[in-house]
mmCIF file of C-alpha atoms and ligand atoms in Angstrom:
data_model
loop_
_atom_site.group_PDB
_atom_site.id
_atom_site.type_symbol
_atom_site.label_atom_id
_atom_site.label_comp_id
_atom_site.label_asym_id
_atom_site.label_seq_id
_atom_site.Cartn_x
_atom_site.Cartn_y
_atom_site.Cartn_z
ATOM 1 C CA UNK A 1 14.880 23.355 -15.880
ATOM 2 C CA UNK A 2 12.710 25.061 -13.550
ATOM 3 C CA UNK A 3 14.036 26.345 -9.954
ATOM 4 C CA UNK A 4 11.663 25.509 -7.761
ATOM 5 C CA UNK A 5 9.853 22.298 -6.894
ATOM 6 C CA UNK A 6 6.379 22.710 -7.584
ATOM 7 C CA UNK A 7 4.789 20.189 -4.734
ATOM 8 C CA UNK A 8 1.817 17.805 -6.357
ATOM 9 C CA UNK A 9 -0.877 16.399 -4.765
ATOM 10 C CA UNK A 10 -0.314 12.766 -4.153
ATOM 11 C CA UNK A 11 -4.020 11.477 -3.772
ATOM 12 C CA UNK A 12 -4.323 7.428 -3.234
ATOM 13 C CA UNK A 13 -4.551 5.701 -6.914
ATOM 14 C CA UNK A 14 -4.724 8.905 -8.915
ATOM 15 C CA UNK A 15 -2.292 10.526 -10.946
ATOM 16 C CA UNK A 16 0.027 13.611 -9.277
ATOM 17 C CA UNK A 17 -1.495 17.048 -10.668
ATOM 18 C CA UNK A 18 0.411 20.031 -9.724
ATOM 19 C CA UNK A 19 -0.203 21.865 -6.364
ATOM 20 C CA UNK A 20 -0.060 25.560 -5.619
ATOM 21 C CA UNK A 21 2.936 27.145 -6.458
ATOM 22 C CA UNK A 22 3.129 28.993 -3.167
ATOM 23 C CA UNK A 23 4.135 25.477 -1.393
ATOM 24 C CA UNK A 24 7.139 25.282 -4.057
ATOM 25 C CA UNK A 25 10.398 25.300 -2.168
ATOM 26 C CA UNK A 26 14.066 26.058 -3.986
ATOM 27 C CA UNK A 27 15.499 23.319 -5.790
ATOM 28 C CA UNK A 28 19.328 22.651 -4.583
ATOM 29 C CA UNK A 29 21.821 21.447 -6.974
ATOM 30 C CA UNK A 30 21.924 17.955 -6.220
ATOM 31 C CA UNK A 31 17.920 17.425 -6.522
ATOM 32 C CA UNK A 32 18.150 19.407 -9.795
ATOM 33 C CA UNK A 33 20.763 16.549 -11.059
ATOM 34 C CA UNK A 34 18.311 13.686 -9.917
ATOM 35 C CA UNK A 35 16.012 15.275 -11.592
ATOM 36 C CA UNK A 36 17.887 15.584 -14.650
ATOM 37 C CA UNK A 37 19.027 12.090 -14.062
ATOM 38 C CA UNK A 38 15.265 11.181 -13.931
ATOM 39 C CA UNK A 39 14.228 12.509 -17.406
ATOM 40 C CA UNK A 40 17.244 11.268 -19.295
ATOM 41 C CA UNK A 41 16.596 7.915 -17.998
ATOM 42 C CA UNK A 42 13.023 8.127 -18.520
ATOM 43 C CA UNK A 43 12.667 6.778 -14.741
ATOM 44 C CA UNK A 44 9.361 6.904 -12.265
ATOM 45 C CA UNK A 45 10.242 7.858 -9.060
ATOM 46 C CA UNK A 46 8.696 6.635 -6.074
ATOM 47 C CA UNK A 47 8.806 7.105 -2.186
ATOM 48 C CA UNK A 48 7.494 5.469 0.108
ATOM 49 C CA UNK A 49 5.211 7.924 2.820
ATOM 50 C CA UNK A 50 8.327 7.036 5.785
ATOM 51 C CA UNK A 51 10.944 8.799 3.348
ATOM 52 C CA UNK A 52 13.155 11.590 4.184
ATOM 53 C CA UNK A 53 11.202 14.747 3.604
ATOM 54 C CA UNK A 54 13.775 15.838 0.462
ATOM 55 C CA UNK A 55 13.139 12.396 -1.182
ATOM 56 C CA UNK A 56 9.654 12.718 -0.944
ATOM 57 C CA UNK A 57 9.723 16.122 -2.384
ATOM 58 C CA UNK A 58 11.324 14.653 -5.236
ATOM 59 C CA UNK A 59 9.051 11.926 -5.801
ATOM 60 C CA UNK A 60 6.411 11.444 -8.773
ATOM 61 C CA UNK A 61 4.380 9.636 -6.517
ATOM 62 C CA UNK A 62 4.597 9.098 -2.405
ATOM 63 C CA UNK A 63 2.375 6.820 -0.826
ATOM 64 C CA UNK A 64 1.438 3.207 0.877
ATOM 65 C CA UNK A 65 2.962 -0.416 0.141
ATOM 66 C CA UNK A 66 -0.237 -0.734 -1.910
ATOM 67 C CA UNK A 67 -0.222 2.417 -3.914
ATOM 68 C CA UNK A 68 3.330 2.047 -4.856
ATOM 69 C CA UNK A 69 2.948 -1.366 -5.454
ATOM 70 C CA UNK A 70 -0.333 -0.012 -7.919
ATOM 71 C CA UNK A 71 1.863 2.654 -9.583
ATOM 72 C CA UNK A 72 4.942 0.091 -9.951
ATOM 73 C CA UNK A 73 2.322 -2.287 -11.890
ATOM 74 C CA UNK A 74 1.199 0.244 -14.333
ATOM 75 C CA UNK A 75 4.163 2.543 -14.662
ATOM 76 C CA UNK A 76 5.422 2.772 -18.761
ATOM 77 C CA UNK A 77 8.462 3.905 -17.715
ATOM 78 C CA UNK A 78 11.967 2.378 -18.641
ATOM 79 C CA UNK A 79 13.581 2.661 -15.025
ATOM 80 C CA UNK A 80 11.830 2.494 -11.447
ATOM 81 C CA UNK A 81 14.047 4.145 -8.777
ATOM 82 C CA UNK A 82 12.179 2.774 -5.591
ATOM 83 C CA UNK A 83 12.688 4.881 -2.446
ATOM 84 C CA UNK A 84 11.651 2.352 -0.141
ATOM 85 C CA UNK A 85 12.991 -0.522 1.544
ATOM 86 C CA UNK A 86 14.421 -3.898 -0.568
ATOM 87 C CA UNK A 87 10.817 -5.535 -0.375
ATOM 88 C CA UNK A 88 9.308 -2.954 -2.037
ATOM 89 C CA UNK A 89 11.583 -2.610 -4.583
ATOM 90 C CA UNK A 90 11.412 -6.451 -5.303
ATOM 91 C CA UNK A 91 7.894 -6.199 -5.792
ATOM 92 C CA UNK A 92 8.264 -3.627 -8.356
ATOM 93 C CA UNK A 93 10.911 -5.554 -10.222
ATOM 94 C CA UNK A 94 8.296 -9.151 -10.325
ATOM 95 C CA UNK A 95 5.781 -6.360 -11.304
ATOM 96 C CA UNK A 96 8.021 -5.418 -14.126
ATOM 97 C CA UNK A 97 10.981 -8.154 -15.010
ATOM 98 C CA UNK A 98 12.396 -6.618 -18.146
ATOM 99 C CA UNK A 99 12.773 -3.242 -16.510
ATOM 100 C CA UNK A 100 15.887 -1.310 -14.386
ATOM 101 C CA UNK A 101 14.813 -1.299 -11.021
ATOM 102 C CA UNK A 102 17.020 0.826 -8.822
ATOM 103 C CA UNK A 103 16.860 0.706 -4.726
ATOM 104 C CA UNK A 104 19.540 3.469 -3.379
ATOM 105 C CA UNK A 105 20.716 1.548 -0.458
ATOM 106 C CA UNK A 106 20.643 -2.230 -1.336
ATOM 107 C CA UNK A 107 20.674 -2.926 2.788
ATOM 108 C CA UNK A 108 17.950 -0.930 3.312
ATOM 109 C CA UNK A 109 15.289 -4.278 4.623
ATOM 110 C CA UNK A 110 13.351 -4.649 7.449
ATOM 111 C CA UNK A 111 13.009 -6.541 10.283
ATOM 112 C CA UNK A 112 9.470 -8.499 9.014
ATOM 113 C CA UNK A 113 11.354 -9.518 6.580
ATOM 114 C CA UNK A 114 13.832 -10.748 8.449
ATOM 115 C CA UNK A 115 11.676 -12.221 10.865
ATOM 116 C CA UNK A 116 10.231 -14.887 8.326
ATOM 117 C CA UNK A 117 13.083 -16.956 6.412
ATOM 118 C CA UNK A 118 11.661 -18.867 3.635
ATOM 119 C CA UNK A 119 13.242 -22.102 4.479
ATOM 120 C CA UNK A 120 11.530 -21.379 7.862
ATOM 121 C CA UNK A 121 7.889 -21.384 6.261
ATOM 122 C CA UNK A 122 8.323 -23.733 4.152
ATOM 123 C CA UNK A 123 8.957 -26.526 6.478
ATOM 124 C CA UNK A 124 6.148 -24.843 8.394
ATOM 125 C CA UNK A 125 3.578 -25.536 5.341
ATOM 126 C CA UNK A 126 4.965 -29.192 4.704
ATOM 127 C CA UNK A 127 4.073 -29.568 8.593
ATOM 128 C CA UNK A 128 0.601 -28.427 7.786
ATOM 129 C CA UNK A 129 -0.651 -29.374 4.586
ATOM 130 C CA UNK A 130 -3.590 -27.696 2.694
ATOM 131 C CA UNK A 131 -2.791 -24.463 5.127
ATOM 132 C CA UNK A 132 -3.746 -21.083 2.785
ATOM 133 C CA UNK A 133 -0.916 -18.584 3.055
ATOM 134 C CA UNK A 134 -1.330 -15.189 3.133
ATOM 135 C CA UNK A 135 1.562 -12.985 3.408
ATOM 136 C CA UNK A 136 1.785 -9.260 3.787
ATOM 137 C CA UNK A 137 4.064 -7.680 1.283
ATOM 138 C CA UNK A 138 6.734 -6.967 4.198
ATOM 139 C CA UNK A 139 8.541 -10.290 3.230
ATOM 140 C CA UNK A 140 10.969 -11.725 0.724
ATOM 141 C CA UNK A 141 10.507 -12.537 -2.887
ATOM 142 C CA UNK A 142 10.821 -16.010 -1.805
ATOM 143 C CA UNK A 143 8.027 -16.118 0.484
ATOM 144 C CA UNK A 144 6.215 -14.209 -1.563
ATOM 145 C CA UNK A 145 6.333 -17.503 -4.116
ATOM 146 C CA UNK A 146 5.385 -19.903 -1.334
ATOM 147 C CA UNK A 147 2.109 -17.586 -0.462
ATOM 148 C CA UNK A 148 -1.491 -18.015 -2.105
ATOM 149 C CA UNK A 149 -1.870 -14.537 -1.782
ATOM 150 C CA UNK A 150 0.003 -10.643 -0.681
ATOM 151 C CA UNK A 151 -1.232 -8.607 1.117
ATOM 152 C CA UNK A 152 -0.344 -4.800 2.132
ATOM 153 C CA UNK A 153 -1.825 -2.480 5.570
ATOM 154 C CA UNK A 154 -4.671 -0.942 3.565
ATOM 155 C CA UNK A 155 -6.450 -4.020 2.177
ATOM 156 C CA UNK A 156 -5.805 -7.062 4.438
ATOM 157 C CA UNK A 157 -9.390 -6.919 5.488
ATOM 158 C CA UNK A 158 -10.442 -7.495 2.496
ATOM 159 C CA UNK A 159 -8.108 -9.900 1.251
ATOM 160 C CA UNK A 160 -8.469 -12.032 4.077
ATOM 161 C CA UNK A 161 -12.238 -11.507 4.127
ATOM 162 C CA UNK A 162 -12.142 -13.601 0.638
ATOM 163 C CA UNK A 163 -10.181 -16.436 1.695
ATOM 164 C CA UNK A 164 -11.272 -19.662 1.041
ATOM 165 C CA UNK A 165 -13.717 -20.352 3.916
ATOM 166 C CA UNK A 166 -12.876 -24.310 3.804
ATOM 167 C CA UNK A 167 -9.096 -23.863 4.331
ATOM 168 C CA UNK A 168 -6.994 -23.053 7.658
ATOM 169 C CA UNK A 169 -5.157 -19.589 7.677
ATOM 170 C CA UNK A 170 -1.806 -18.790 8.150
ATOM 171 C CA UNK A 171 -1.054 -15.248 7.992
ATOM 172 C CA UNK A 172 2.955 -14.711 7.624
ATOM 173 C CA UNK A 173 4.854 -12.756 9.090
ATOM 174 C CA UNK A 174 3.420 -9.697 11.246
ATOM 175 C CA UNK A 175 1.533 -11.321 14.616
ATOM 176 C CA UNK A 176 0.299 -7.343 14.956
ATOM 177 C CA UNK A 177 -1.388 -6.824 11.650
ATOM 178 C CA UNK A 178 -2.291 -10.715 11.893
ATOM 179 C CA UNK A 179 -4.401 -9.826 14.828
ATOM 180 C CA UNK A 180 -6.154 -6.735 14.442
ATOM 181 C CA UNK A 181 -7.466 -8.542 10.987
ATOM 182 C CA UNK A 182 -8.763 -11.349 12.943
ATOM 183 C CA UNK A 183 -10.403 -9.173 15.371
ATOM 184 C CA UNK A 184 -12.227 -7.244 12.158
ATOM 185 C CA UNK A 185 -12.743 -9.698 10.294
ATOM 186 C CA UNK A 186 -13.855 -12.981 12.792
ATOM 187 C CA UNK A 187 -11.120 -15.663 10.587
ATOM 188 C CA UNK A 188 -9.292 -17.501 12.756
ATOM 189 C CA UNK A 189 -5.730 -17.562 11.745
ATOM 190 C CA UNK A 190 -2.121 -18.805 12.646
ATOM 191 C CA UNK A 191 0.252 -15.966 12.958
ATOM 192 C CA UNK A 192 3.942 -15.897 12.466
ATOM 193 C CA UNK A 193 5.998 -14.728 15.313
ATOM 194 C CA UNK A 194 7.296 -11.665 13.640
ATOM 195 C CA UNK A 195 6.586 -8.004 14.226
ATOM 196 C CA UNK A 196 8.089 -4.193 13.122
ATOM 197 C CA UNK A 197 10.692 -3.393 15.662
ATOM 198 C CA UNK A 198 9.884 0.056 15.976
ATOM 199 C CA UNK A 199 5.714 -0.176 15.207
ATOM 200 C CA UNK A 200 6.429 -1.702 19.092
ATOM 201 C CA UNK A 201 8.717 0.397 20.493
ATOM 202 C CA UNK A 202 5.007 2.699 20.764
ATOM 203 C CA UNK A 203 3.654 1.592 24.772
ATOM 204 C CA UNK A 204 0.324 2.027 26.486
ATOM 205 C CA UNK A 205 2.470 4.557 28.771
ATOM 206 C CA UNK A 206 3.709 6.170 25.750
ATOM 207 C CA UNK A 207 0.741 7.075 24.424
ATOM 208 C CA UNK A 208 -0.780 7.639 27.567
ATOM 209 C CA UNK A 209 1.418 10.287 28.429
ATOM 210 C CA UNK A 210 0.980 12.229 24.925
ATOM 211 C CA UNK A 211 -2.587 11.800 24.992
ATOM 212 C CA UNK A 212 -2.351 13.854 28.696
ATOM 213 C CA UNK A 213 -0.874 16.668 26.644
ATOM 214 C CA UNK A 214 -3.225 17.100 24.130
ATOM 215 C CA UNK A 215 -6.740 15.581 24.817
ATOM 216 C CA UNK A 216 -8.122 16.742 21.675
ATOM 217 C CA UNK A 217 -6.314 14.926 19.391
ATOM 218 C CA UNK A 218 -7.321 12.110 18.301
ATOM 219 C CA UNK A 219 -4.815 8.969 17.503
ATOM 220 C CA UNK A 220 -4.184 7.644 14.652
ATOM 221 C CA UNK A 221 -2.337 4.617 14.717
ATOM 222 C CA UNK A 222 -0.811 1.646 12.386
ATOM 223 C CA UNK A 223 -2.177 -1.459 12.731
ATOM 224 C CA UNK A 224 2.036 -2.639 13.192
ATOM 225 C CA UNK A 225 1.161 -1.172 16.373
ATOM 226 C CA UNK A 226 0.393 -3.689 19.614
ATOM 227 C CA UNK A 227 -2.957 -4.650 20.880
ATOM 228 C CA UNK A 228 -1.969 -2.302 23.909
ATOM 229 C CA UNK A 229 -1.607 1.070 21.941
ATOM 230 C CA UNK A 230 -4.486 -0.183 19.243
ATOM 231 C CA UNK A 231 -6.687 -0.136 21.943
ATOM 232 C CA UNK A 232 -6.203 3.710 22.575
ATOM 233 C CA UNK A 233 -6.527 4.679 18.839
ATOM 234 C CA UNK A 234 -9.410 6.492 17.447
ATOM 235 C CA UNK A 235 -8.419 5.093 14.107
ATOM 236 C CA UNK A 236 -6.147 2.318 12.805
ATOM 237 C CA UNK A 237 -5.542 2.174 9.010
ATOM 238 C CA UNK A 238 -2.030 1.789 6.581
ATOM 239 C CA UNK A 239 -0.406 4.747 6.161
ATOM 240 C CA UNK A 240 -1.893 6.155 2.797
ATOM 241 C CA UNK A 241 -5.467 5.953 4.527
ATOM 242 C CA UNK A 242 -4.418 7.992 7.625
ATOM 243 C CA UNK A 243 -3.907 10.884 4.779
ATOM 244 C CA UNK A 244 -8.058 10.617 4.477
ATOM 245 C CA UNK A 245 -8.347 10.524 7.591
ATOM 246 C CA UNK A 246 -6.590 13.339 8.933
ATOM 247 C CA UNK A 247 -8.131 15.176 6.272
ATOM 248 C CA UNK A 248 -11.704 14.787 6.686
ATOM 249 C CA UNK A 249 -11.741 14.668 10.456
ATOM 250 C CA UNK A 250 -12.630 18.018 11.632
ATOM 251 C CA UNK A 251 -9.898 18.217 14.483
ATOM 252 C CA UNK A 252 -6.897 20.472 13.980
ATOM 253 C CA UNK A 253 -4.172 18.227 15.241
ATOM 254 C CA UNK A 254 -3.136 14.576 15.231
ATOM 255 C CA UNK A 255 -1.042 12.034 17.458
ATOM 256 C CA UNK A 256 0.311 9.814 14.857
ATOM 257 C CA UNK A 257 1.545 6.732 16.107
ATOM 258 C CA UNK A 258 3.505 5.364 13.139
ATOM 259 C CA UNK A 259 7.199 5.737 11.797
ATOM 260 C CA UNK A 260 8.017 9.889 12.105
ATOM 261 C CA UNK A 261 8.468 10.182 8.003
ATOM 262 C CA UNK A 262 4.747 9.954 7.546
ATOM 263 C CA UNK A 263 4.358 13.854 9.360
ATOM 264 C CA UNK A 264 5.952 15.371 6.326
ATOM 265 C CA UNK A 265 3.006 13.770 4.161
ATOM 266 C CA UNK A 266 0.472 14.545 6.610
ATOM 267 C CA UNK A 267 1.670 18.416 6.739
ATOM 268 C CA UNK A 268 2.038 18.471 3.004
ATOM 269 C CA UNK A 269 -1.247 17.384 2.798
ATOM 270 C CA UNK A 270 -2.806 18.917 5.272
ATOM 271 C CA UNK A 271 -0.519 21.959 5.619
ATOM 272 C CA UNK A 272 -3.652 23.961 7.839
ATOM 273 C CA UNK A 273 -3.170 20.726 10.702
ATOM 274 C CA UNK A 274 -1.235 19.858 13.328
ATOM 275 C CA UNK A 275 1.169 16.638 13.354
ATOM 276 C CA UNK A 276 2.416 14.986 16.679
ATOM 277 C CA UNK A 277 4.634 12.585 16.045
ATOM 278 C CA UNK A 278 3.372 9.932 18.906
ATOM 279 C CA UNK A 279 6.588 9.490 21.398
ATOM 280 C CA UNK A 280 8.288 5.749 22.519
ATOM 281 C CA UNK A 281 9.476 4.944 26.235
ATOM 282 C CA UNK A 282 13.399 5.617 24.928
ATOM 283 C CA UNK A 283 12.655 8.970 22.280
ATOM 284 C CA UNK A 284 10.735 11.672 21.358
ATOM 285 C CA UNK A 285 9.711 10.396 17.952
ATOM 286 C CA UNK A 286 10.227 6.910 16.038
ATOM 287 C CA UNK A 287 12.233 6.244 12.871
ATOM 288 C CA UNK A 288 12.758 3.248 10.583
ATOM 289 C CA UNK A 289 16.852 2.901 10.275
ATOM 290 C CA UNK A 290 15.956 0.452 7.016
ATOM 291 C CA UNK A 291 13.813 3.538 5.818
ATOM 292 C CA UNK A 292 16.339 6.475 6.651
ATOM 293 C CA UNK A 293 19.125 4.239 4.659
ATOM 294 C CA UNK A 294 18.221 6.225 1.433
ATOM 295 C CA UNK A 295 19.874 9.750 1.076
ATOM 296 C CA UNK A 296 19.707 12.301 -1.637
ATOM 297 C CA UNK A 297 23.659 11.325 -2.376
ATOM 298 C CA UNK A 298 22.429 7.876 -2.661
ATOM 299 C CA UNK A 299 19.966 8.430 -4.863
ATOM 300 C CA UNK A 300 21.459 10.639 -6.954
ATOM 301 C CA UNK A 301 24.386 7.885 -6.925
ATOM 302 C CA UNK A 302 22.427 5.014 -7.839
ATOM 303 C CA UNK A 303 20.831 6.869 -10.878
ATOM 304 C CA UNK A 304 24.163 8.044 -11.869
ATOM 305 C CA UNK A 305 26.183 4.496 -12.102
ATOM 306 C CA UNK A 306 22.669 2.399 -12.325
ATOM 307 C CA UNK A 307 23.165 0.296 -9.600
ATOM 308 C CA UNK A 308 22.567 -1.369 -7.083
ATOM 309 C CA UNK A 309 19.579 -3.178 -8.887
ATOM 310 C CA UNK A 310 17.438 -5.129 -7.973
ATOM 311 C CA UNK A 311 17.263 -8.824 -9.675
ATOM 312 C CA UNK A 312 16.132 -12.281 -8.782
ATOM 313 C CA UNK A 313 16.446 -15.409 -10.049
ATOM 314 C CA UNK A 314 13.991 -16.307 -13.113
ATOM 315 C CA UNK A 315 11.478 -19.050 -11.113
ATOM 316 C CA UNK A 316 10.898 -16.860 -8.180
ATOM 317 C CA UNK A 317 10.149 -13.640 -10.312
ATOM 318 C CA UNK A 318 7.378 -15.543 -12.205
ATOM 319 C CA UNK A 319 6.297 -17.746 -8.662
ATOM 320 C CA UNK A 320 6.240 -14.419 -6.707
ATOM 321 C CA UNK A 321 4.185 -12.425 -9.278
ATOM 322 C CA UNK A 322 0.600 -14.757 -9.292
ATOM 323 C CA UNK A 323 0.215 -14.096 -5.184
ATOM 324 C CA UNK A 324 0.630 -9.975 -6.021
ATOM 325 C CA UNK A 325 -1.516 -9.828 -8.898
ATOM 326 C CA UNK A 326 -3.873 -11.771 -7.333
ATOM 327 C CA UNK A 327 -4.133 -8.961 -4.460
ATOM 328 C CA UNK A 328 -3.978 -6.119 -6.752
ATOM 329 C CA UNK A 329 -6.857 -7.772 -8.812
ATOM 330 C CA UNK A 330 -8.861 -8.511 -5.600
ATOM 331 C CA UNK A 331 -8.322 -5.021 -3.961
ATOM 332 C CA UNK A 332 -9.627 -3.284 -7.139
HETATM 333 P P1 13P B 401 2.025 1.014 4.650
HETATM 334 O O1 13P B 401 1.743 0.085 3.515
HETATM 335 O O2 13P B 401 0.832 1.282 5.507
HETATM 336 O O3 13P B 401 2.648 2.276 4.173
HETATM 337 O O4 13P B 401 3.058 0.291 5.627
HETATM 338 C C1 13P B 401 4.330 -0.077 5.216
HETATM 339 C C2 13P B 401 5.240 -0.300 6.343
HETATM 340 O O5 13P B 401 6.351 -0.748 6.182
HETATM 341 C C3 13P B 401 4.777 0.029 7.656
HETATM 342 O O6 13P B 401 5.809 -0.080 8.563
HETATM 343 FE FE1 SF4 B 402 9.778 -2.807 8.111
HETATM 344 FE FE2 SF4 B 402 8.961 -1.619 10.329
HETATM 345 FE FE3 SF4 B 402 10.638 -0.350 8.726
HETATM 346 FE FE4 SF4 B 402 8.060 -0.745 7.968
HETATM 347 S S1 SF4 B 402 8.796 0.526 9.669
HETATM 348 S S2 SF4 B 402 9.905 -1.067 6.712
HETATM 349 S S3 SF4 B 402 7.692 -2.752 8.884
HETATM 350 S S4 SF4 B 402 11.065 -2.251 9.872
#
């Protein structure tokens, strides 16, 4: 096995091709295992863009909730070892119910998850019959089967856009996302009291302040983010569509108001730009700890002894799966 990591180019829905060989870094021992690990088990690996910056390396393909979720429904491989949080990796297991689906840190969630129990919206829907669910893909399984349709940062425009026009909205369980969609898209909606505990740890003052320091640069920000900060942003998109942002925009740096993994993407990317990570009232930068759970030992652990994995009961596998192919057929 080769030494170095050759770095591929990770462009949104195509396949990795391999990258300049000047950007290849030495391979330490324990990557070269997980990668060893990765061929005998004839496993896809794939990162999410808020990974640590070794994981990533290692990854056949890094991107967006909706990329991965694209890759996980097409993949012929006989294992998926999601680096991601436990929603992600469920959706790649309803994607793909007769395959191994490994998550390195089976307590690696997220608090949008948490923030919508499905006992909790379903009492909500008996309350309001006919309502049309749509749910973005940071929830449980189970709310996943109780939703007409899934749908991720990068197309919820669009997804919502196509609703049924003669049926109330309830969009579960991010109030943030919920309403910058409304604002683009004119649908009225009821939105779930949830949001991403760090996405709003980012303040008006926060960005303010950053924005003092370099005037230039223009901000890029998740639409997880709160009205306040959206409101300063020169651009608001899921994280895989910053990527084309930052790359076509002529500037040479970037505030990046989203969670601090994404600046090893950007730079990897875009290795001639400049990546400020956009700074919180209580921090310099801003980290998922749900995202950070996964570790090279982890990873190379979970490959190793095959577990944890990811399973669900029967009912909810096949309930869950008609909302997500639904999106991933309407976001084609
Ligand atoms: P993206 O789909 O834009 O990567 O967002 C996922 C996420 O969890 C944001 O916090
Ligand atoms: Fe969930 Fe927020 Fe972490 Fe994304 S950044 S996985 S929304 S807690």
């Amino acid at each position: 096995m080769s030494d170095t990591l050759v770095h591929i180019s990770l462009r949104e829905g195509t396949e990795n091709e391999a990258r300049k060989p000047e950007t290849a870094r030495p391979l330490d021992p324990l990557s070269k295992e997980i990668l060893r690990l990765k061929k005998e088990l004839n496993a896809v690996l794939l990162a999410h863009n808020y990974q640590i910056p070794e994981i990533q390396d290692l990854a056949d393909y890094v991107g967006d909730s909706l990329g991965l979720a694209r890759i996980a429904a097409e993949t012929d491989a006989d294992v998926i070892v999601f680096c991601g949080v436990h929603f992600m990796a469920e959706t790649a297991k309803i994607l793909n119910p007769d395959k191994l689906v490994l998550l390195p840190d089976r307590d690696a969630g997220c608090s949008l998850e948490e923030s919508c129990p499905a006992e909790q919206l379903k009492a909500f829907q008996d309350a309001n019959p006919g309502i049309y669910t749509i749910a973005y893909i940071n929830c449980s399984a189970d709310v996943k089967a109780l939703s007409d349709v899934i749908c991720t940062s990068g197309n919820a425009m669009k997804i919502v856009e196509a609703a049924p026009k003669d049926r109330e909205l309830l969009f579960v369980p991010d109030e943030n996302l919920g309403s910058w969609v409304m604002e683009q898209t004119d649908r009225p909606m009821k939105l779930w009291k949830g949001n991403c505990y760090a996405h709003v740890e980012f303040t008006a003052d926060s960005i303010l302040a950053i924005r003092e320091k370099y005037p230039e640069a223009p901000l890029v920000a998740h639409p997880e983010c709160t009205k306040a900060v959206r409101l300063l942003a020169d651009e608001i998109c899921s994280t895989e569509k910053m990527v084309g942002f930052c790359r076509d925009n002529p500037a040479t740096a970037f505030i990046i108001a989203t969670e601090a993994g994404m600046l090893h993407r950007l730079k990897r990317e875009c290795p001639d730009k400049e990546f400020i990570a956009a700074p919180t009232d209580n921090c310099a930068c801003n980290e998922c700890k749900f995202m950070k759970m996964n570790t090279l030992e982890k990873l190379h652990a979970c490959m190793l002894h095959k577990t944890p994995e990811v399973m669900m009961p029967k009912a909810t596998l096949e309930r869950a799966r008609l909302p997500i192919e639904r999106m991933l057929e309407m976001s084609k």
